[in-house]
Coordinates of C-alpha atoms in Angstrom, one line a residue:
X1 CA -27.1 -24.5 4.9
X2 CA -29.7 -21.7 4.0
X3 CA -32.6 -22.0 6.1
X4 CA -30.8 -23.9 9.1
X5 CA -29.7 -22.8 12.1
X6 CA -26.5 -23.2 14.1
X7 CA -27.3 -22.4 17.4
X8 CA -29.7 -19.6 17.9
X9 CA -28.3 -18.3 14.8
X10 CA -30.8 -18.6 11.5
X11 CA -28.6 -19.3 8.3
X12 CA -30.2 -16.6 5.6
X13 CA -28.2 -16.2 3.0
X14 CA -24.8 -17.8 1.8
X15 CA -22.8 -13.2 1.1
X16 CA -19.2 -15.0 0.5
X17 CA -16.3 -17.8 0.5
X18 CA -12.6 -17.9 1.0
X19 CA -9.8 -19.4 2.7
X20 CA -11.7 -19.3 5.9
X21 CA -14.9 -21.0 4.1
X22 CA -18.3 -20.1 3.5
X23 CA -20.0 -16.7 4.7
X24 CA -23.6 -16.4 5.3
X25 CA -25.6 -13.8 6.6
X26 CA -27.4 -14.9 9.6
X27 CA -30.4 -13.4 12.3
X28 CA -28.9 -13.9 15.8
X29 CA -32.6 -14.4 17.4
X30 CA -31.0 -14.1 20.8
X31 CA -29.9 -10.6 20.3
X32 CA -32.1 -9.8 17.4
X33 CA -29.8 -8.4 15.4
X34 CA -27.9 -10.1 11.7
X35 CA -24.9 -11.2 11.5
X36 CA -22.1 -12.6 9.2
X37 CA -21.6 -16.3 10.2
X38 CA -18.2 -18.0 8.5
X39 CA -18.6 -21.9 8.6
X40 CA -15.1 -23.2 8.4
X41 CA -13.7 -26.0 5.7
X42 CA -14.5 -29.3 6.8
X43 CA -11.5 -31.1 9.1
X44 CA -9.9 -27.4 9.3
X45 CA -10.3 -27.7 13.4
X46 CA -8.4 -31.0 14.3
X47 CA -9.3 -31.5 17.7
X48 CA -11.0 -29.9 21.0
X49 CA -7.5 -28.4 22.3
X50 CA -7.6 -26.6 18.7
X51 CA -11.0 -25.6 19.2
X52 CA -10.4 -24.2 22.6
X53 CA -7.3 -22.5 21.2
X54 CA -9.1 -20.7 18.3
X55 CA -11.8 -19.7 21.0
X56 CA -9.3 -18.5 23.0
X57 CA -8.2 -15.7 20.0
X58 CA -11.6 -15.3 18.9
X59 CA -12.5 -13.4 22.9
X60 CA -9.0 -12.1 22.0
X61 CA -10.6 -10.2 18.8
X62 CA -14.2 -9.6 20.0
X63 CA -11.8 -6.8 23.0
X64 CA -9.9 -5.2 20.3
X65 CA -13.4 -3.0 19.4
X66 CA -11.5 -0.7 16.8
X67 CA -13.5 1.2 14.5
X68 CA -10.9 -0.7 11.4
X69 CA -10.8 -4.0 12.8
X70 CA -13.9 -6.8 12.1
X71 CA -16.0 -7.1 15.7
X72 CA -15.6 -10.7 16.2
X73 CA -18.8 -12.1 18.8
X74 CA -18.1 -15.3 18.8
X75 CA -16.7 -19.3 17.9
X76 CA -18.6 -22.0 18.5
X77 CA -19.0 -25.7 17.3
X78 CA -23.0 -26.8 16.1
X79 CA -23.8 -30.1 15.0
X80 CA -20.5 -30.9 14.1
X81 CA -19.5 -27.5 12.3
X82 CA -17.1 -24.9 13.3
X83 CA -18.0 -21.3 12.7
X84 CA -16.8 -17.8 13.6
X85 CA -19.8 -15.4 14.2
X86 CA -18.5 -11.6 13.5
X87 CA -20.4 -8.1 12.5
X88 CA -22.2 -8.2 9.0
X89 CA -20.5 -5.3 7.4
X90 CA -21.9 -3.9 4.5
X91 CA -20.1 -2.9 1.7
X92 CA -17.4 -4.3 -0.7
X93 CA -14.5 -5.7 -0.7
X94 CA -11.1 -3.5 -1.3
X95 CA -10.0 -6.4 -4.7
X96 CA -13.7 -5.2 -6.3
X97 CA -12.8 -2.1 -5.9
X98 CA -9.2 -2.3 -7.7
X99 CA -10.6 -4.2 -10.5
X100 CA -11.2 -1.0 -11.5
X101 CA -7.9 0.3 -11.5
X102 CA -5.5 2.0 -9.6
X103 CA -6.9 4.6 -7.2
X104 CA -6.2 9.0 -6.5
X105 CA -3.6 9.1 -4.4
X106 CA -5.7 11.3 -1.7
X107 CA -8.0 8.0 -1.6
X108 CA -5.0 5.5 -1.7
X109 CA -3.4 7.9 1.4
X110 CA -6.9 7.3 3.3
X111 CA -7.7 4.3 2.8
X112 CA -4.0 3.3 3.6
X113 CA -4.0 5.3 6.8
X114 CA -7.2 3.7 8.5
X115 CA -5.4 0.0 7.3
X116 CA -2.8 0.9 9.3
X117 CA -4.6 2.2 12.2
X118 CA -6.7 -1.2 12.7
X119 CA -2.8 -2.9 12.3
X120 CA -1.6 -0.7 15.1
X121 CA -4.2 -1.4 17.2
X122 CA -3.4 -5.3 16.6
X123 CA -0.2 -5.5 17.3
X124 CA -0.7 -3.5 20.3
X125 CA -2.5 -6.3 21.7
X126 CA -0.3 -8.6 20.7
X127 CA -2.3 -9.7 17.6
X128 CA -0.8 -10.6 13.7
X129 CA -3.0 -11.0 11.0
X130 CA -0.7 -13.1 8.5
X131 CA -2.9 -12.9 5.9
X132 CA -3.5 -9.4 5.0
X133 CA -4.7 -8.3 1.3
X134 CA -7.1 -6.4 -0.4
X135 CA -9.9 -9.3 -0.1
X136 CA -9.6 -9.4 3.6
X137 CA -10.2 -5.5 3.6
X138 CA -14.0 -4.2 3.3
X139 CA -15.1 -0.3 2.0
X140 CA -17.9 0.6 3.8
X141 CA -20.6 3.1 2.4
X142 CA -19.6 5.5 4.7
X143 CA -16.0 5.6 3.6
X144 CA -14.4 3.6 6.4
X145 CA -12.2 0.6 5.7
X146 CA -12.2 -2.6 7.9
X147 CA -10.0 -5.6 7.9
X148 CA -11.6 -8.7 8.4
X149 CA -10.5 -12.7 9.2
X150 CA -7.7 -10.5 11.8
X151 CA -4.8 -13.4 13.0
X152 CA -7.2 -16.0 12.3
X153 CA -6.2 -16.8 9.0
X154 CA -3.3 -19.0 9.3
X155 CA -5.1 -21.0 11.9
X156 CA -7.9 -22.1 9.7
X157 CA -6.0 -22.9 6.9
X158 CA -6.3 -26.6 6.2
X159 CA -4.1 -29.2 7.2
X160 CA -2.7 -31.6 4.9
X161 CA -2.7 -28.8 2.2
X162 CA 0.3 -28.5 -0.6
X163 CA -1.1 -26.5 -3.4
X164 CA 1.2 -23.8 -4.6
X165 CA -1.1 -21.6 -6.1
X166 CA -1.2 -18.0 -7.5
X167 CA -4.1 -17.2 -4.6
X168 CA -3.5 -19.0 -1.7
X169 CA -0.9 -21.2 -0.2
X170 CA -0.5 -23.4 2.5
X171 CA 2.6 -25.6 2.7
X172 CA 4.7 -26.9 5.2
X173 CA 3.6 -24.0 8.4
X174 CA 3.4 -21.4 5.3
X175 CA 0.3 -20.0 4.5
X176 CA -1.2 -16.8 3.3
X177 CA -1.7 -15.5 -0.3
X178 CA 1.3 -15.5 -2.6
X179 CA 1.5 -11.9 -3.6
X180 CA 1.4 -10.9 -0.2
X181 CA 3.2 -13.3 1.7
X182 CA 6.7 -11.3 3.5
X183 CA 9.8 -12.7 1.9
X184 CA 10.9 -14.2 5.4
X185 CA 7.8 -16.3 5.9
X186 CA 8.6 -17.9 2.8
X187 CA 11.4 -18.8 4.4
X188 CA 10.1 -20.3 7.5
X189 CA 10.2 -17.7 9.8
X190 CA 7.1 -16.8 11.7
X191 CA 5.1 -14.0 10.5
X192 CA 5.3 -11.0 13.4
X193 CA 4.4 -7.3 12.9
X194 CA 6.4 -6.6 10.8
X195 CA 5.7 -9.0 8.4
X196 CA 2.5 -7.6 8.4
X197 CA 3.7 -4.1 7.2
X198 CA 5.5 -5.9 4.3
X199 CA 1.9 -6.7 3.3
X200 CA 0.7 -3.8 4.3
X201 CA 3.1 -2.2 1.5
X202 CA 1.9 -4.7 -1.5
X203 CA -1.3 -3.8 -0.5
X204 CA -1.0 -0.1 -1.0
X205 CA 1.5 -1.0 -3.9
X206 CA -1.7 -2.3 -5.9
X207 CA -3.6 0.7 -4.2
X208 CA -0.9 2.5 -6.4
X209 CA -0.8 0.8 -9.4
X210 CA -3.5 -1.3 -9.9
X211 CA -2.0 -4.9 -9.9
X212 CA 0.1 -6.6 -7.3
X213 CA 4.0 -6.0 -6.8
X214 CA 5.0 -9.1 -9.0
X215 CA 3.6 -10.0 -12.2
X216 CA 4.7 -13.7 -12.4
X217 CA 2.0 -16.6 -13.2
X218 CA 3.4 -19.6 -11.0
X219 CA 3.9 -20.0 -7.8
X220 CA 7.0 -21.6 -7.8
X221 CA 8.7 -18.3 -10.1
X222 CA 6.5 -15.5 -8.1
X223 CA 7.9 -17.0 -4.9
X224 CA 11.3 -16.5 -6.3
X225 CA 10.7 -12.9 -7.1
X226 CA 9.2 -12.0 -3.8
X227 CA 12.9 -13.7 -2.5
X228 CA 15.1 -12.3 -4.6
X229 CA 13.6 -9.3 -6.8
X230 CA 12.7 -6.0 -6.6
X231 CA 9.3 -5.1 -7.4
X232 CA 8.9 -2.8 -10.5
X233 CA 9.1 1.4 -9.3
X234 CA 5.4 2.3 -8.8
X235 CA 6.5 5.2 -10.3
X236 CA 7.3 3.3 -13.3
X237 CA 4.0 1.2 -14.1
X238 CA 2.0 4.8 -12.9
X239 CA 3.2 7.7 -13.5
X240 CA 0.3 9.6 -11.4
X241 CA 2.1 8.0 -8.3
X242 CA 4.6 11.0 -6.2
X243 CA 7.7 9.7 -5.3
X244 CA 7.1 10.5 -1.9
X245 CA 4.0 7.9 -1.9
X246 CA 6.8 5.5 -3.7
X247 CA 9.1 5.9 -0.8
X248 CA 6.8 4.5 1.9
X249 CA 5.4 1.7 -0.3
X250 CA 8.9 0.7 -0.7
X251 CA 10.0 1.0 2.4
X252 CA 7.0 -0.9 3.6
X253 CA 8.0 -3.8 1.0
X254 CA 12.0 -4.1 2.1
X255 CA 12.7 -7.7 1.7
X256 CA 15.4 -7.0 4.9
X257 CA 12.7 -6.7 7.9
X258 CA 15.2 -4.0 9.4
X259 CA 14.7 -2.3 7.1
X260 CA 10.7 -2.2 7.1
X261 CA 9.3 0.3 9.0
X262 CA 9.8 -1.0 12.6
X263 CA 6.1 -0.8 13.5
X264 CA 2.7 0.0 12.0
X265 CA 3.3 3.4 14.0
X266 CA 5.7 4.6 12.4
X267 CA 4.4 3.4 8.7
X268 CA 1.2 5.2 9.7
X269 CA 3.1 8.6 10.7
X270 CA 4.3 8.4 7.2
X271 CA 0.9 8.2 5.4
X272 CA -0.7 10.7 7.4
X273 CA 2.3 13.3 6.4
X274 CA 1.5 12.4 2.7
X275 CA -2.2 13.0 3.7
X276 CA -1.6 16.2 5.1
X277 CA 0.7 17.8 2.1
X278 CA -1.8 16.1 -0.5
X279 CA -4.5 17.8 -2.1
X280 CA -4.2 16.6 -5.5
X281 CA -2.5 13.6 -7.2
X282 CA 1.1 14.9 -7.8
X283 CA 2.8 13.9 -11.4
X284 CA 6.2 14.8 -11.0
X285 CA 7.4 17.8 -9.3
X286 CA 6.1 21.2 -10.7
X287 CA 8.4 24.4 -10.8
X288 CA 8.0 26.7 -7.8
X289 CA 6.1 29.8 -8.2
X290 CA 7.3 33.4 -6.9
X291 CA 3.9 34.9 -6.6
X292 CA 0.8 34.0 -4.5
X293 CA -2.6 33.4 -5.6
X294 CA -5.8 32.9 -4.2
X295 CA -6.3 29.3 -3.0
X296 CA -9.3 28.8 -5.3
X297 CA -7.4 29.9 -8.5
X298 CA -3.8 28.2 -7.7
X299 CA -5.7 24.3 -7.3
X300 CA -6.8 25.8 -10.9
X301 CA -3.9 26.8 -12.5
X302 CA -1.5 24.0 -10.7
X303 CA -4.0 21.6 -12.0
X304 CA -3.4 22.5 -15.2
X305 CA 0.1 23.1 -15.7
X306 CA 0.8 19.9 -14.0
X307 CA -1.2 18.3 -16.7
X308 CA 0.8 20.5 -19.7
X309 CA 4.0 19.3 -18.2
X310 CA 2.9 15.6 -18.1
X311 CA 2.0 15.8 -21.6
X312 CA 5.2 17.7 -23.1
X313 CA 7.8 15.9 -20.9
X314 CA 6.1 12.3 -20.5
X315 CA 4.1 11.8 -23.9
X316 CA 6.4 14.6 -25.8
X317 CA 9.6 13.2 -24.9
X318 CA 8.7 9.5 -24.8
X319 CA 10.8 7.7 -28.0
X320 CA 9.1 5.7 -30.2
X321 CA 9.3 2.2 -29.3
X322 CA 10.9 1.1 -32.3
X323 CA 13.6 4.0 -31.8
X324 CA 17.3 2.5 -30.2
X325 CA 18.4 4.6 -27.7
X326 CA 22.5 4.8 -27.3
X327 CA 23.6 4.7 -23.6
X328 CA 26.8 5.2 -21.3
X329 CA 27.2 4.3 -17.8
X330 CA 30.4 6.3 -16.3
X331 CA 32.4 5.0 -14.1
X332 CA 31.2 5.6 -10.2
X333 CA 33.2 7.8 -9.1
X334 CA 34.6 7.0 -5.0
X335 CA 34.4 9.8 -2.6
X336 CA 36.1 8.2 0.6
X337 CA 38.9 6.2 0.8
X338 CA 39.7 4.5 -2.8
X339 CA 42.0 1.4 -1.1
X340 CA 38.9 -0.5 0.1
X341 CA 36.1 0.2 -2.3
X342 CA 38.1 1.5 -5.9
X343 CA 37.2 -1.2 -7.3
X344 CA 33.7 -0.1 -7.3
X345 CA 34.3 2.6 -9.6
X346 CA 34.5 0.3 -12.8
X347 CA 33.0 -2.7 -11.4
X348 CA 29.8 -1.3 -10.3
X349 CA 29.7 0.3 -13.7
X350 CA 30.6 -2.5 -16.0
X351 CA 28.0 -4.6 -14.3
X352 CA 24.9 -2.6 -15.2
X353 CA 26.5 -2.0 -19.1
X354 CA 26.6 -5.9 -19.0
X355 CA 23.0 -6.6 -17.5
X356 CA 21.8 -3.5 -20.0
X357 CA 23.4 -5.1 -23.0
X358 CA 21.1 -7.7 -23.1
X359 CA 18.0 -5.4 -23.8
X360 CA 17.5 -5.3 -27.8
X361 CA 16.2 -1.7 -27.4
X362 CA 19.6 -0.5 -25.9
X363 CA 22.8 0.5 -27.5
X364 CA 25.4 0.4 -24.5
X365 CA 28.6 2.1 -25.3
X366 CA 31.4 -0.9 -24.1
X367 CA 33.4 -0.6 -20.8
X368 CA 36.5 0.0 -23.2
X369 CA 35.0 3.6 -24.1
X370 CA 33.8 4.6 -20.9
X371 CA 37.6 3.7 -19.0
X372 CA 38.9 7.1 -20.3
X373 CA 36.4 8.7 -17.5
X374 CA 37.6 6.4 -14.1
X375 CA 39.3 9.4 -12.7
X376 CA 38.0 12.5 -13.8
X377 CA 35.1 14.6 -13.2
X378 CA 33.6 14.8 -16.5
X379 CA 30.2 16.7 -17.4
X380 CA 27.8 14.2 -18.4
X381 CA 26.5 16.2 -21.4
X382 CA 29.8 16.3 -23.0
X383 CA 30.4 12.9 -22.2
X384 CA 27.2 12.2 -24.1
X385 CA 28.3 14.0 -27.0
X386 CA 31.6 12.6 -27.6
X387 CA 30.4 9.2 -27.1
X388 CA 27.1 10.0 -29.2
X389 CA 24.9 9.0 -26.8
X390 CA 21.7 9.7 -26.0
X391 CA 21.3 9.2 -22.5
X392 CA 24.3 9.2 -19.7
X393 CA 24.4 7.3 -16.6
X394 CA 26.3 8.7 -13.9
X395 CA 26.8 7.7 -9.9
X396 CA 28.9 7.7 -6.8
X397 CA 30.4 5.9 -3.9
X398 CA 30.6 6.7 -0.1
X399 CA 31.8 4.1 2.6
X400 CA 30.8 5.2 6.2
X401 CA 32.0 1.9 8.6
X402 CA 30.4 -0.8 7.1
X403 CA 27.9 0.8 4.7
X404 CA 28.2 2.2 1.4
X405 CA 25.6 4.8 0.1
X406 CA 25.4 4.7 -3.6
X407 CA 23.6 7.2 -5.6
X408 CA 23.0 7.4 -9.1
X409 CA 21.4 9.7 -12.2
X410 CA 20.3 9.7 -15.3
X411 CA 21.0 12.5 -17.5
X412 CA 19.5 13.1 -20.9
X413 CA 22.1 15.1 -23.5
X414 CA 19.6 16.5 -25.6
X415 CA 18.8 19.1 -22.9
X416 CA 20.6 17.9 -20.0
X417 CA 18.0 17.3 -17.9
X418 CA 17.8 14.6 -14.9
X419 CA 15.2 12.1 -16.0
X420 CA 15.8 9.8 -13.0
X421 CA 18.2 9.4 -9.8
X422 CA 18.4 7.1 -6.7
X423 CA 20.6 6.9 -3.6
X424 CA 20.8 3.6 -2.1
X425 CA 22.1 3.2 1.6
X426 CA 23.1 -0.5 2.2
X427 CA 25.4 -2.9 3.9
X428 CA 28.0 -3.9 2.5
X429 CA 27.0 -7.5 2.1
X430 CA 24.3 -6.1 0.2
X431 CA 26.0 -5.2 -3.0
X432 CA 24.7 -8.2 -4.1
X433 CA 22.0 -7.3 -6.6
X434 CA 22.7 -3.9 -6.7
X435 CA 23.6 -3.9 -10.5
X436 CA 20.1 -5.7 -11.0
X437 CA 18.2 -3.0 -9.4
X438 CA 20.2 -0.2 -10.7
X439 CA 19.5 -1.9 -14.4
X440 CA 16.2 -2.0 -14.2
X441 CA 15.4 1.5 -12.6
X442 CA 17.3 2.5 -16.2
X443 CA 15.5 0.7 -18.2
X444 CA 12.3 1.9 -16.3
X445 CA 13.1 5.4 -16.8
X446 CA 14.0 5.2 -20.1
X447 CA 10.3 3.2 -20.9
X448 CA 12.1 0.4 -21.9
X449 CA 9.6 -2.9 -22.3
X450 CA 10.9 -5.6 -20.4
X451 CA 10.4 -9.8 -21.8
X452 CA 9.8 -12.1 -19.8
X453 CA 13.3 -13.4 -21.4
X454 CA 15.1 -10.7 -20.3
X455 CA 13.9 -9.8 -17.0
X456 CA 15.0 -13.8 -16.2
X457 CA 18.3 -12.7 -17.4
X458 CA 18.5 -9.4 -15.7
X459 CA 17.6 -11.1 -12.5
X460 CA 20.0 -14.4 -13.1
X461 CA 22.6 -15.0 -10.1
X462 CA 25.6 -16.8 -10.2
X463 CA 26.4 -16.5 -6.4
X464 CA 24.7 -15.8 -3.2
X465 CA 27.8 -15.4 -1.3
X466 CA 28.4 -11.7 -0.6
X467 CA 32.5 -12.5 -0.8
X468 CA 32.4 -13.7 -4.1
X469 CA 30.8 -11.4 -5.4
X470 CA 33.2 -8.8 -4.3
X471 CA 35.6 -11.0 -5.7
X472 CA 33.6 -11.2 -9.1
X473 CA 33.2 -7.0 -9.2
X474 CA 37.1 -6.9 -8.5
X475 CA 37.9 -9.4 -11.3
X476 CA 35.3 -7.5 -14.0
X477 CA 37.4 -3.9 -13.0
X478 CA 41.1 -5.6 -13.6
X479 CA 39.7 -7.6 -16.3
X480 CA 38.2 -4.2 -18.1
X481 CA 41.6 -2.0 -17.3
X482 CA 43.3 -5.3 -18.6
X483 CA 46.2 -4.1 -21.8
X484 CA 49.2 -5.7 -23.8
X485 CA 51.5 -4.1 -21.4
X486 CA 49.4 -5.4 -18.2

């Protein structure tokens, strides 16, 4: 193709290939200017009503003219060949630039905010790009990120297509790339905005971490994870990510769409309140001072004790990985109305003891030793102590209508300390799954190493049916209270 020309444009130089096909740099000698010229796959374009239609949302992208979105000129058909004429930007691709690693959260924040931006601007005009990751994303020079191939994506993607692949997949009206894919297009629903965000998320996840949200090799399992699993903390696999940057990654990646952020507004309003409080890359929460310093001398001395504290509570504290560490999980403890929801108090609890249990590293003290607690408010250090355990799980129940907010905490006896705590606000029907989550948030905090084997356990479902699983909690409470007498 080098050295011919499709129209008046002069093939130079194959610059790229994807999903969309081959890129070439190209001279437009109408306009005198280069250009990036994307030759689609072969047979990708079935017919001239398909070729009218993709021309149609080509003139749709070529009016957007946002500063984060690919310029699109034109689409035409030469000699047979089907090609997509846009702007030749220079730079590299966002995946090149996380082969390197995870990036500073001030870079992450601004790179994330102008992503967002060109998705805004999108779905304003009614566009979705249904394939968004970091290889559709280009760094310029100058700093400024673009996102390229915008909603045309799933269009070219090739008909007649079933591989189920790590990097790309098309099958049956689904197609994307795995990691990336919203849990509800895997199910058949049709990629919208918001569906978008939920890529948007795993892209800033891996922005955040360094790798994408799920870890599995085969299609077939990742496409279960992204289903049914939660992705690990990004707080967990880097520990230079603030929980407040976790939040809106999180958020971003619900697997319940009504849950997402609603729009690529609101997601965005979120970053750039991260990018306004951010000047360095927090590590966990340093102590308030009560004196004022000059600004020069405070980045200074924050810097530092922020890296002191890393090192004495993170590296100082960590156990050895050969080292068991002894655990209790209390029973929750039900601050509305018990009649409904008591059975949460031991069920809830015994769950995550029996998901735990399985981890070799872990010594869970049994329900039976933990029942003494159901109905009292005990102090979770001397729980610890009597029980000899190292660590002490503790959490409560609220039912508002139809929704239950649980939270939960981790307490550490040696000093007392909080080394982790959640509150999770959810439907009811939602319960489901809660004991895997709250399982492996422990295990996270606690640095716990993870199989393959036992995640696959931790994750294993006997039930999808919200009911029965109330059913099942109900049954693992009377079964745990169960005596001689009873």
């Amino acid at each position: 193709m080098v050295g011919q020309r499709l129209g008046h444009y002069l093939i130079t130089e194959q610059i790229g290939a994807g999903g969309m096909g081959i890129v070439y740099r190209a001279r437009d000698e109408r306009l005198d200017r280069y250009v990036a010229v994307k030759v689609l796959p072969a047979g990708s374009v079935s017919d001239e009503t398909a070729r009218k239609r993709l021309r149609k949302e080509a003139l749709a992208l070529s009016r957007l003219n946002h500063p984060n979105i690919e310029t699109v000129y034109d689409f035409d058909t030469q000699q047979n060949v089907d090609f997509l004429v846009a702007e030749l930007i220079p730079g590299v691709s966002l995946d090149h630039k996380l082969a390197a690693g995870p990036l500073q959260e001030k870079e992450i924040v601004r790179l994330g905010t102008q992503m967002v931006q060109g998705l805004e601007a999108a779905h304003g005009a009614g566009i979705v790009h249904r394939d968004l990751k970091p290889a559709n994303l280009r760094n310029t020079p100058d700093g400024r990120l673009k996102i390229l191939d915008f909603g045309l994506a799933q269009d070219f993607a090739k008909p007649g297509t079933e591989s189920m692949t790590i990097n790309k997949t098309s099958v049956e009206g689904i197609s994307g790339t795995l990691p990336y894919i919203p849990p509800e297009h895997l199910q058949g629903e049709k990629v919208g905005p918001r569906g978008d965000i939920y890529s948007a998320g795993a892209v800033l996840y891996e922005m955040a971490t360094g790798r994408t949200p799920f870890q599995e090799k085969s299609g077939p399992l990742l496409m279960e994870a992204i289903l049914n699993r939660p992705p690990a903390a990004p707080t967990a696999v880097n520990r230079r990510v603030s929980p407040a940057l976790e939040a809106v990654i999180l958020k971003a990646m619900d697997k319940d769409p009504d849950r997402r952020y609603q729009s690529a507004r609101e997601l965005r309003v979120d970053l750039e309140r991260l990018g306004s409080t951010t000047t360095i890359t927090p590590i966990r929460k340093a102590p308030r001072r009560n004196k004022l310093w000059p600004v020069g001398v405070a980045f200074a001395l924050v810097a530092i004790s922020l890296a002191i504290g890393y090192r004495m509570h993170f590296i100082g504290s960590k156990p050895a990985s050969s080292d068991p560490i002894t655990l209790a999980i209390l029973p929750f403890e039900v601050l509305t109305n018990e009649e409904d929801v008591g059975f949460l108090r031991v069920g809830i609890a015994d769950a995550v003891i029996t998901k735990l249990a399985s981890f070799g590293r872990l010594r869970l003290r049994p329900t039976s030793a933990i029942l003494r607690y159901e109905k009292q408010q005990a102090d979770p250090r001397q729980v610890g102590q009597a029980l000899a355990a190292d660590y002490v799980a503790t959490g409560t129940v609220q039912k508002t209508e139809e929704r239950l907010r649980v939270s939960t905490q981790l307490v550490r006896i040696s000093d007392g300390s909080s080394v982790w705590g959640e509150h999770y606000d959810l439907a009811r029907s939602d319960l489901l799954g809660l004991e895997d989550t709250i399982a492996e948030k422990i295990a996270s905090a606690l640095r716990v190493e993870i199989s393959t084997a036992e995640r696959e356990r931790l994750y294993r479902r006997y039930t999808a049916n919200p009911a029965a699983y109330e059913l099942y909690l109900k049954g693992r409470a009377e079964l745990a209270r169960l005596t001689r007498e009873s």
